[in-house]
JSON list of C-alpha atoms in Angstrom, two decimals:
[
{"chain": "A", "resi": 17, "resn": "PRO", "atom": "CA", "xyz": [-170.07, 92.63, -59.43]},
{"chain": "A", "resi": 18, "resn": "PRO", "atom": "CA", "xyz": [-167.29, 90.12, -58.61]},
{"chain": "A", "resi": 19, "resn": "PRO", "atom": "CA", "xyz": [-164.27, 91.45, -56.73]},
{"chain": "A", "resi": 20, "resn": "VAL", "atom": "CA", "xyz": [-161.33, 92.62, -59.00]},
{"chain": "A", "resi": 21, "resn": "GLU", "atom": "CA", "xyz": [-158.58, 89.94, -59.17]},
{"chain": "A", "resi": 22, "resn": "ASN", "atom": "CA", "xyz": [-155.13, 91.51, -59.63]},
{"chain": "A", "resi": 23, "resn": "MET", "atom": "CA", "xyz": [-151.98, 89.63, -60.86]},
{"chain": "A", "resi": 24, "resn": "ALA", "atom": "CA", "xyz": [-148.89, 90.27, -58.80]},
{"chain": "A", "resi": 25, "resn": "ARG", "atom": "CA", "xyz": [-145.37, 91.46, -59.81]},
{"chain": "A", "resi": 26, "resn": "ALA", "atom": "CA", "xyz": [-142.35, 89.25, -59.11]},
{"chain": "A", "resi": 27, "resn": "PHE", "atom": "CA", "xyz": [-139.22, 90.95, -57.93]},
{"chain": "A", "resi": 28, "resn": "PHE", "atom": "CA", "xyz": [-135.65, 89.89, -58.26]},
{"chain": "A", "resi": 29, "resn": "ASP", "atom": "CA", "xyz": [-132.25, 90.46, -56.36]},
{"chain": "A", "resi": 30, "resn": "TYR", "atom": "CA", "xyz": [-129.65, 92.48, -58.03]},
{"chain": "A", "resi": 31, "resn": "ASP", "atom": "CA", "xyz": [-128.15, 90.71, -61.12]},
{"chain": "A", "resi": 32, "resn": "GLN", "atom": "CA", "xyz": [-130.23, 87.55, -60.35]},
{"chain": "A", "resi": 33, "resn": "THR", "atom": "CA", "xyz": [-132.71, 85.45, -62.07]},
{"chain": "A", "resi": 34, "resn": "ALA", "atom": "CA", "xyz": [-133.42, 83.18, -59.13]},
{"chain": "A", "resi": 35, "resn": "LEU", "atom": "CA", "xyz": [-137.02, 83.18, -57.86]},
{"chain": "A", "resi": 36, "resn": "ARG", "atom": "CA", "xyz": [-137.13, 84.24, -54.16]},
{"chain": "A", "resi": 37, "resn": "SER", "atom": "CA", "xyz": [-140.00, 82.91, -52.07]},
{"chain": "A", "resi": 38, "resn": "GLU", "atom": "CA", "xyz": [-141.86, 86.22, -52.30]},
{"chain": "A", "resi": 39, "resn": "ALA", "atom": "CA", "xyz": [-141.56, 86.03, -56.18]},
{"chain": "A", "resi": 40, "resn": "GLN", "atom": "CA", "xyz": [-142.91, 82.27, -56.02]},
{"chain": "A", "resi": 41, "resn": "SER", "atom": "CA", "xyz": [-145.84, 83.47, -54.11]},
{"chain": "A", "resi": 42, "resn": "ALA", "atom": "CA", "xyz": [-146.64, 86.25, -56.41]},
{"chain": "A", "resi": 43, "resn": "ILE", "atom": "CA", "xyz": [-146.35, 84.11, -59.40]},
{"chain": "A", "resi": 44, "resn": "GLY", "atom": "CA", "xyz": [-148.52, 81.46, -57.62]},
{"chain": "A", "resi": 45, "resn": "THR", "atom": "CA", "xyz": [-151.13, 84.12, -57.44]},
{"chain": "A", "resi": 46, "resn": "ASN", "atom": "CA", "xyz": [-151.02, 84.62, -61.13]},
{"chain": "A", "resi": 47, "resn": "VAL", "atom": "CA", "xyz": [-150.93, 80.78, -61.86]},
{"chain": "A", "resi": 48, "resn": "SER", "atom": "CA", "xyz": [-154.21, 80.52, -59.75]},
{"chain": "A", "resi": 49, "resn": "MET", "atom": "CA", "xyz": [-155.82, 83.20, -61.63]},
{"chain": "A", "resi": 50, "resn": "MET", "atom": "CA", "xyz": [-154.98, 81.69, -64.94]},
{"chain": "A", "resi": 51, "resn": "GLY", "atom": "CA", "xyz": [-156.32, 78.38, -63.60]},
{"chain": "A", "resi": 52, "resn": "LYS", "atom": "CA", "xyz": [-159.61, 80.03, -63.05]},
{"chain": "A", "resi": 53, "resn": "HIS", "atom": "CA", "xyz": [-159.67, 81.54, -66.48]},
{"chain": "A", "resi": 54, "resn": "SER", "atom": "CA", "xyz": [-158.56, 78.91, -68.97]},
{"chain": "A", "resi": 55, "resn": "ASP", "atom": "CA", "xyz": [-158.84, 81.37, -71.88]},
{"chain": "A", "resi": 56, "resn": "MET", "atom": "CA", "xyz": [-156.34, 83.85, -70.38]},
{"chain": "A", "resi": 57, "resn": "LYS", "atom": "CA", "xyz": [-152.99, 84.35, -72.21]},
{"chain": "A", "resi": 58, "resn": "ILE", "atom": "CA", "xyz": [-150.29, 86.58, -70.75]},
{"chain": "A", "resi": 59, "resn": "GLU", "atom": "CA", "xyz": [-147.09, 88.28, -71.69]},
{"chain": "A", "resi": 60, "resn": "VAL", "atom": "CA", "xyz": [-144.44, 88.05, -69.00]},
{"chain": "A", "resi": 61, "resn": "GLN", "atom": "CA", "xyz": [-142.30, 91.21, -69.20]},
{"chain": "A", "resi": 62, "resn": "GLY", "atom": "CA", "xyz": [-138.75, 90.91, -67.71]},
{"chain": "A", "resi": 63, "resn": "HIS", "atom": "CA", "xyz": [-137.24, 94.14, -66.40]},
{"chain": "A", "resi": 64, "resn": "ALA", "atom": "CA", "xyz": [-133.82, 95.25, -65.03]},
{"chain": "A", "resi": 65, "resn": "ASP", "atom": "CA", "xyz": [-132.55, 98.29, -62.99]},
{"chain": "A", "resi": 66, "resn": "ASP", "atom": "CA", "xyz": [-130.43, 100.72, -65.01]},
{"chain": "A", "resi": 67, "resn": "ARG", "atom": "CA", "xyz": [-127.04, 99.44, -63.74]},
{"chain": "A", "resi": 68, "resn": "GLY", "atom": "CA", "xyz": [-125.15, 97.72, -66.39]},
{"chain": "A", "resi": 69, "resn": "THR", "atom": "CA", "xyz": [-125.18, 98.16, -70.21]},
{"chain": "A", "resi": 70, "resn": "THR", "atom": "CA", "xyz": [-128.49, 98.41, -72.15]},
{"chain": "A", "resi": 71, "resn": "GLN", "atom": "CA", "xyz": [-127.58, 95.27, -74.00]},
{"chain": "A", "resi": 72, "resn": "TYR", "atom": "CA", "xyz": [-126.77, 93.39, -70.72]},
{"chain": "A", "resi": 73, "resn": "ASN", "atom": "CA", "xyz": [-130.03, 94.55, -69.12]},
{"chain": "A", "resi": 74, "resn": "MET", "atom": "CA", "xyz": [-131.99, 93.40, -72.18]},
{"chain": "A", "resi": 75, "resn": "ALA", "atom": "CA", "xyz": [-130.57, 89.96, -71.89]},
{"chain": "A", "resi": 76, "resn": "LEU", "atom": "CA", "xyz": [-131.06, 89.78, -68.03]},
{"chain": "A", "resi": 77, "resn": "GLY", "atom": "CA", "xyz": [-134.59, 90.90, -68.49]},
{"chain": "A", "resi": 78, "resn": "GLN", "atom": "CA", "xyz": [-135.12, 88.08, -70.97]},
{"chain": "A", "resi": 79, "resn": "ARG", "atom": "CA", "xyz": [-133.61, 85.49, -68.61]},
{"chain": "A", "resi": 80, "resn": "ARG", "atom": "CA", "xyz": [-135.95, 86.65, -65.87]},
{"chain": "A", "resi": 81, "resn": "ALA", "atom": "CA", "xyz": [-139.04, 86.57, -67.96]},
{"chain": "A", "resi": 82, "resn": "ASN", "atom": "CA", "xyz": [-137.94, 83.01, -69.31]},
{"chain": "A", "resi": 83, "resn": "LYS", "atom": "CA", "xyz": [-137.40, 81.95, -65.61]},
{"chain": "A", "resi": 84, "resn": "VAL", "atom": "CA", "xyz": [-140.92, 83.01, -64.62]},
{"chain": "A", "resi": 85, "resn": "VAL", "atom": "CA", "xyz": [-142.43, 81.41, -67.71]},
{"chain": "A", "resi": 86, "resn": "ARG", "atom": "CA", "xyz": [-140.70, 78.00, -66.96]},
{"chain": "A", "resi": 87, "resn": "TYR", "atom": "CA", "xyz": [-141.88, 78.28, -63.24]},
{"chain": "A", "resi": 88, "resn": "MET", "atom": "CA", "xyz": [-145.52, 78.94, -64.41]},
{"chain": "A", "resi": 89, "resn": "GLU", "atom": "CA", "xyz": [-145.20, 75.91, -66.85]},
{"chain": "A", "resi": 90, "resn": "SER", "atom": "CA", "xyz": [-144.01, 73.77, -63.93]},
{"chain": "A", "resi": 91, "resn": "ASN", "atom": "CA", "xyz": [-147.17, 74.85, -62.12]},
{"chain": "A", "resi": 92, "resn": "GLY", "atom": "CA", "xyz": [-149.54, 73.68, -64.90]},
{"chain": "A", "resi": 93, "resn": "ILE", "atom": "CA", "xyz": [-149.78, 76.48, -67.10]},
{"chain": "A", "resi": 94, "resn": "SER", "atom": "CA", "xyz": [-149.47, 75.65, -70.85]},
{"chain": "A", "resi": 95, "resn": "GLU", "atom": "CA", "xyz": [-146.60, 77.07, -72.75]},
{"chain": "A", "resi": 96, "resn": "SER", "atom": "CA", "xyz": [-149.11, 78.28, -75.49]},
{"chain": "A", "resi": 97, "resn": "ARG", "atom": "CA", "xyz": [-150.65, 80.74, -72.90]},
{"chain": "A", "resi": 98, "resn": "LEU", "atom": "CA", "xyz": [-147.39, 82.39, -72.10]},
{"chain": "A", "resi": 99, "resn": "ARG", "atom": "CA", "xyz": [-145.00, 84.68, -73.86]},
{"chain": "A", "resi": 100, "resn": "ALA", "atom": "CA", "xyz": [-141.70, 86.13, -72.44]},
{"chain": "A", "resi": 101, "resn": "VAL", "atom": "CA", "xyz": [-140.38, 89.52, -73.50]},
{"chain": "A", "resi": 102, "resn": "SER", "atom": "CA", "xyz": [-137.70, 91.75, -72.04]},
{"chain": "A", "resi": 103, "resn": "TYR", "atom": "CA", "xyz": [-137.80, 95.55, -71.70]},
{"chain": "A", "resi": 104, "resn": "GLY", "atom": "CA", "xyz": [-134.43, 95.69, -69.93]},
{"chain": "A", "resi": 105, "resn": "GLU", "atom": "CA", "xyz": [-134.07, 98.89, -68.17]},
{"chain": "A", "resi": 106, "resn": "GLU", "atom": "CA", "xyz": [-136.42, 100.87, -70.59]},
{"chain": "A", "resi": 107, "resn": "ARG", "atom": "CA", "xyz": [-139.59, 100.82, -68.45]},
{"chain": "A", "resi": 108, "resn": "PRO", "atom": "CA", "xyz": [-138.59, 101.70, -64.91]},
{"chain": "A", "resi": 109, "resn": "LEU", "atom": "CA", "xyz": [-141.32, 101.41, -62.18]},
{"chain": "A", "resi": 110, "resn": "SER", "atom": "CA", "xyz": [-139.38, 103.83, -59.94]},
{"chain": "A", "resi": 111, "resn": "MET", "atom": "CA", "xyz": [-137.08, 106.65, -60.97]},
{"chain": "A", "resi": 112, "resn": "GLY", "atom": "CA", "xyz": [-133.98, 107.21, -58.80]},
{"chain": "A", "resi": 113, "resn": "ALA", "atom": "CA", "xyz": [-130.64, 105.97, -58.38]},
{"chain": "A", "resi": 114, "resn": "ASP", "atom": "CA", "xyz": [-130.59, 104.19, -55.08]},
{"chain": "A", "resi": 115, "resn": "GLU", "atom": "CA", "xyz": [-131.53, 100.67, -53.90]},
{"chain": "A", "resi": 116, "resn": "SER", "atom": "CA", "xyz": [-135.18, 101.59, -53.15]},
{"chain": "A", "resi": 117, "resn": "ALA", "atom": "CA", "xyz": [-135.66, 102.58, -56.68]},
{"chain": "A", "resi": 118, "resn": "TRP", "atom": "CA", "xyz": [-133.47, 99.74, -58.28]},
{"chain": "A", "resi": 119, "resn": "SER", "atom": "CA", "xyz": [-135.34, 97.11, -56.14]},
{"chain": "A", "resi": 120, "resn": "GLN", "atom": "CA", "xyz": [-138.60, 98.09, -57.75]},
{"chain": "A", "resi": 121, "resn": "ASN", "atom": "CA", "xyz": [-137.18, 98.00, -61.23]},
{"chain": "A", "resi": 122, "resn": "ARG", "atom": "CA", "xyz": [-135.78, 94.42, -61.05]},
{"chain": "A", "resi": 123, "resn": "ARG", "atom": "CA", "xyz": [-139.14, 92.69, -61.81]},
{"chain": "A", "resi": 124, "resn": "ALA", "atom": "CA", "xyz": [-141.42, 90.64, -64.01]},
{"chain": "A", "resi": 125, "resn": "GLU", "atom": "CA", "xyz": [-144.66, 92.37, -65.02]},
{"chain": "A", "resi": 126, "resn": "PHE", "atom": "CA", "xyz": [-147.77, 90.30, -66.25]},
{"chain": "A", "resi": 127, "resn": "LYS", "atom": "CA", "xyz": [-149.82, 91.66, -69.11]},
{"chain": "A", "resi": 128, "resn": "ILE", "atom": "CA", "xyz": [-153.08, 89.93, -69.95]},
{"chain": "A", "resi": 129, "resn": "THR", "atom": "CA", "xyz": [-153.10, 89.68, -73.80]},
{"chain": "A", "resi": 130, "resn": "PHE", "atom": "CA", "xyz": [-156.22, 87.59, -74.19]},
{"chain": "A", "resi": 131, "resn": "GLY", "atom": "CA", "xyz": [-159.25, 86.44, -72.15]},
{"chain": "A", "resi": 132, "resn": "GLY", "atom": "CA", "xyz": [-160.00, 86.90, -68.60]},
{"chain": "A", "resi": 133, "resn": "THR", "atom": "CA", "xyz": [-162.82, 89.30, -67.65]},
{"chain": "A", "resi": 134, "resn": "SER", "atom": "CA", "xyz": [-163.21, 92.97, -66.97]},
{"chain": "A", "resi": 135, "resn": "TYR", "atom": "CA", "xyz": [-162.49, 92.07, -63.34]},
{"chain": "A", "resi": 136, "resn": "THR", "atom": "CA", "xyz": [-159.11, 90.44, -64.07]},
{"chain": "A", "resi": 137, "resn": "LYS", "atom": "CA", "xyz": [-156.16, 92.91, -64.05]},
{"chain": "A", "resi": 138, "resn": "GLY", "atom": "CA", "xyz": [-152.59, 92.42, -65.06]},
{"chain": "A", "resi": 139, "resn": "THR", "atom": "CA", "xyz": [-149.81, 94.28, -63.34]},
{"chain": "A", "resi": 140, "resn": "THR", "atom": "CA", "xyz": [-149.40, 96.65, -66.35]},
{"chain": "A", "resi": 141, "resn": "ASP", "atom": "CA", "xyz": [-153.15, 97.66, -66.44]}
]
């Protein structure tokens, strides 16, 4: 069988939407995968750590997801293949109340909603 292709998470600094170089590299991996699988559609899920109000974190997660979608579009992925949603602080990757936990929760996840193959995996699979 072919090797499994995994999408990569993109992480953010505290209260930021700017894409660090590591995040750009991770998103680049996902853009490349989508380039090889022209039928693939994804949901970009924005997340925040649990500092700040629920409402603020939902908005921050949405801004992060939107930023990732715009970056993917600027790298050749059609808007029709991307959907941005926010989960705010509601789906933490790491439990805890310290920087090591918070830094894991400030992220964008990539869920394949259509296409790909059984060997392509989003970050939420």
